[in-house]
Amino acid sequence: MSKVNILGVNFDNKTFKQFQNEFINRINNHLSTFVVTANPEIVMAANENPEFMKILQRDTDYITPDGIGIIKASRMIKEPMPERVTGYDLFTWLMRVADERELRVYLIGAKPAVIHAVQEKIGREYSNLKLVGAEDGYFTEDLELVARRIQRTQPDLVFAALGFPKQEQLLAILRRNALPALMMGVGGSFDVFSGQVKRAPELFQKAHLEWFYRLVTNPSRFKRMLVLPQFVVKVQQSKRGKNK
């Protein structure tokens, strides 16, 4: 199946490689492309926020399964997806593509110190890409004004690290305006990319325990993690509803 519906959110049933091929094709053809990398938190938030759900259902071009919870949910409903496709992995791959092809990149989000560290890293390691904008997430302007500012730079790639649903709200405006760029919300990716926050070691990644590593290293996430058992219960309920 090309789409897998999990609690109202339609995920693209593709491998990482298939996403890569399609994204390269869309970049080559300057097609306006809005990508959401959704985990259980995002799915649950959309179920509680009709406007957010509308963005996911109406404005997105691709929704990737970012998190083992989504993969397990797809198996629970007997529509298994092949693998996780995380926002961070897509972001770092797209940054390499941008560097190889000298693409125009706009970055928005995170703390001032983080976005500054990202700029420094790009200067050192991605010097071929054209960084046409880099601003922190502490702007006070209306999202429509921010969107116009981004559009004026004519980017090929836009990455927003504003947290959900704000980053998706901004990118949805750009998508409705048909900005000919690939646009993606990347959550906390700037923090990891800059080295300000460490990603889970490979051992945890392979064991699908990144969430556990983040919880141990940052106990303040505990409240956010409570959404995971609620997500499982809702998926089970939806499965029973389908089987009636």
XYZ file of C-alpha atoms in Angstrom:
244
model
C 0.000 0.000 0.000
C 1.253 3.510 -0.825
C -0.336 5.072 2.295
C -0.861 3.757 5.816
C -3.471 5.571 7.906
C -2.621 5.723 11.605
C -5.212 7.595 13.655
C -6.087 9.844 10.729
C -2.520 10.570 9.603
C -1.554 9.146 6.209
C 2.031 7.886 6.231
C 3.913 7.146 3.019
C 4.786 3.464 2.919
C 8.307 3.780 1.504
C 11.889 2.930 2.369
C 14.481 5.595 3.120
C 15.962 4.997 -0.338
C 12.590 5.479 -2.036
C 12.091 8.788 -0.222
C 15.580 9.867 -1.294
C 14.872 9.078 -4.957
C 11.566 10.937 -4.935
C 12.983 13.971 -3.126
C 15.895 14.256 -5.565
C 13.438 14.120 -8.460
C 11.294 16.857 -6.930
C 14.332 19.043 -6.177
C 15.542 18.578 -9.766
C 12.146 19.708 -11.058
C 11.787 22.598 -8.569
C 8.519 21.198 -7.236
C 7.018 22.650 -4.083
C 7.320 19.821 -1.542
C 6.214 19.787 2.106
C 7.594 16.894 4.179
C 6.487 16.023 7.714
C 8.414 13.475 9.763
C 5.777 12.308 12.228
C 6.212 10.390 15.469
C 3.506 9.259 17.962
C 3.586 12.667 19.698
C 2.730 14.434 16.452
C -0.048 11.958 15.650
C -1.573 12.400 19.104
C -1.240 16.196 18.917
C -3.038 16.183 15.556
C -5.851 14.111 17.077
C -6.313 16.813 19.705
C -5.860 19.792 17.359
C -8.190 19.817 14.307
C -6.259 22.648 12.626
C -3.007 20.697 12.924
C -4.701 17.572 11.564
C -6.015 19.626 8.640
C -2.452 20.684 7.776
C -1.259 17.073 7.848
C -4.160 15.867 5.733
C -4.436 18.767 3.286
C -1.070 20.485 2.844
C 1.637 17.826 3.087
C 3.196 15.969 0.171
C 4.968 13.310 2.269
C 4.673 12.047 5.833
C 7.489 9.761 6.976
C 7.402 7.344 9.952
C 9.774 9.059 12.379
C 9.945 6.682 15.310
C 9.717 2.994 16.090
C 6.294 3.657 17.656
C 4.858 4.396 14.209
C 6.411 1.249 12.733
C 4.997 -0.867 15.559
C 1.578 0.755 15.111
C 1.626 -0.098 11.386
C 2.274 -3.737 12.308
C -0.519 -3.683 14.869
C -3.018 -2.686 12.180
C -1.572 -5.253 9.743
C -0.233 -2.641 7.308
C 3.493 -2.838 8.091
C 5.856 -0.109 6.935
C 9.432 -1.188 6.121
C 11.554 1.090 8.316
C 11.868 4.289 10.306
C 12.672 7.374 8.266
C 13.773 9.962 10.788
C 13.824 13.702 10.378
C 17.436 13.927 11.490
C 18.637 11.342 8.959
C 16.744 13.078 6.154
C 18.023 16.488 7.259
C 21.699 15.477 7.310
C 21.355 13.680 3.969
C 19.677 16.717 2.384
C 22.407 18.982 3.749
C 24.993 16.789 2.003
C 22.935 16.969 -1.212
C 22.783 20.759 -0.858
C 26.546 20.921 -0.434
C 27.201 18.700 -3.458
C 24.795 20.664 -5.669
C 25.422 24.160 -4.272
C 21.742 24.527 -3.363
C 20.198 27.512 -1.588
C 19.251 26.680 2.019
C 17.153 28.574 4.581
C 17.263 27.553 8.261
C 14.867 28.821 10.913
C 14.499 27.777 14.535
C 16.273 26.785 17.753
C 18.055 29.095 20.223
C 20.364 31.899 19.012
C 23.463 30.044 20.267
C 22.382 26.877 18.436
C 21.692 28.532 15.082
C 25.038 30.345 15.387
C 26.798 27.007 15.997
C 24.978 25.536 12.979
C 26.214 28.407 10.809
C 29.771 27.847 11.996
C 29.581 24.137 11.189
C 28.193 24.854 7.732
C 31.041 27.280 7.111
C 33.562 24.581 8.055
C 32.011 21.445 6.556
C 29.352 22.469 3.992
C 31.013 25.456 2.361
C 29.566 24.777 -1.109
C 25.915 25.184 -0.167
C 24.462 28.689 -0.256
C 23.054 29.602 3.155
C 20.525 32.265 2.161
C 18.996 32.575 5.625
C 19.647 31.432 9.197
C 17.539 32.767 12.035
C 16.623 31.541 15.487
C 13.116 30.591 16.513
C 12.516 33.578 18.784
C 10.947 35.854 16.189
C 7.826 37.816 17.135
C 6.396 38.479 13.684
C 3.289 36.847 12.262
C 4.025 33.579 10.418
C 2.756 35.084 7.146
C 5.434 37.793 7.379
C 8.122 35.234 8.183
C 6.994 33.146 5.204
C 7.311 36.160 2.895
C 10.804 36.843 4.219
C 11.811 33.250 3.446
C 10.263 33.359 -0.022
C 12.253 36.445 -0.988
C 15.516 34.483 -0.622
C 14.390 31.933 -3.264
C 15.604 28.840 -1.366
C 15.807 25.315 -2.730
C 15.519 23.809 0.766
C 13.825 25.145 3.914
C 14.307 23.537 7.332
C 12.223 24.711 10.297
C 13.184 23.703 13.839
C 10.345 25.410 15.682
C 8.681 22.397 17.259
C 5.246 21.140 16.224
C 2.762 22.449 15.227
C 4.427 25.859 14.677
C 7.002 24.588 12.183
C 4.290 22.838 10.160
C 2.076 25.948 10.277
C 4.896 28.024 8.776
C 5.774 25.487 6.101
C 2.100 25.005 5.187
C 1.945 28.725 4.317
C 4.976 28.340 2.037
C 3.446 25.232 0.454
C 0.137 27.004 -0.204
C 2.175 29.782 -1.836
C 3.787 27.092 -4.026
C 7.355 27.995 -3.033
C 9.463 25.806 -5.389
C 11.498 24.275 -2.585
C 11.601 21.144 -0.458
C 10.448 22.147 3.034
C 10.668 20.067 6.195
C 10.142 20.493 9.926
C 13.116 19.097 11.817
C 12.263 19.579 15.514
C 15.449 19.391 17.579
C 17.753 18.502 14.677
C 19.682 21.794 14.776
C 20.646 21.069 18.402
C 22.094 17.681 17.441
C 23.646 18.888 14.163
C 25.443 21.720 15.959
C 26.799 19.392 18.640
C 24.876 21.151 21.423
C 22.927 17.930 22.076
C 24.263 14.413 21.539
C 22.280 11.948 19.479
C 21.737 8.518 20.996
C 24.710 6.163 20.413
C 24.378 3.797 17.466
C 23.714 0.873 19.807
C 20.532 2.598 21.058
C 19.542 3.572 17.512
C 19.830 0.007 16.224
C 17.870 -1.312 19.211
C 15.176 1.340 18.559
C 15.793 2.765 22.032
C 16.623 6.355 21.139
C 13.562 7.461 23.122
C 14.938 5.668 26.209
C 18.363 7.308 25.805
C 16.725 10.740 25.522
C 14.641 10.042 28.628
C 17.653 8.928 30.683
C 19.801 11.879 29.600
C 16.920 14.361 29.891
C 14.413 13.274 32.585
C 12.329 16.405 31.963
C 10.983 14.564 28.879
C 9.093 12.144 31.136
C 5.768 13.985 30.781
C 6.101 13.944 26.997
C 6.806 10.211 27.061
C 3.446 9.561 28.744
C 1.833 10.067 25.346
C 3.333 6.786 24.074
C 1.098 4.361 26.055
C -1.906 6.563 25.183
C -0.933 6.279 21.514
C -0.771 2.469 21.718
C -4.226 2.309 23.352
C -5.731 4.557 20.654
C -4.200 2.465 17.861
C -5.604 -0.712 19.436
C -9.018 0.913 19.705
C -8.898 2.009 16.071
C -7.927 -1.519 15.044
C -10.905 -2.972 16.903
C -13.143 -0.380 15.280
C -11.956 -1.409 11.803
C -12.511 -5.094 12.559
C -16.158 -4.631 13.624
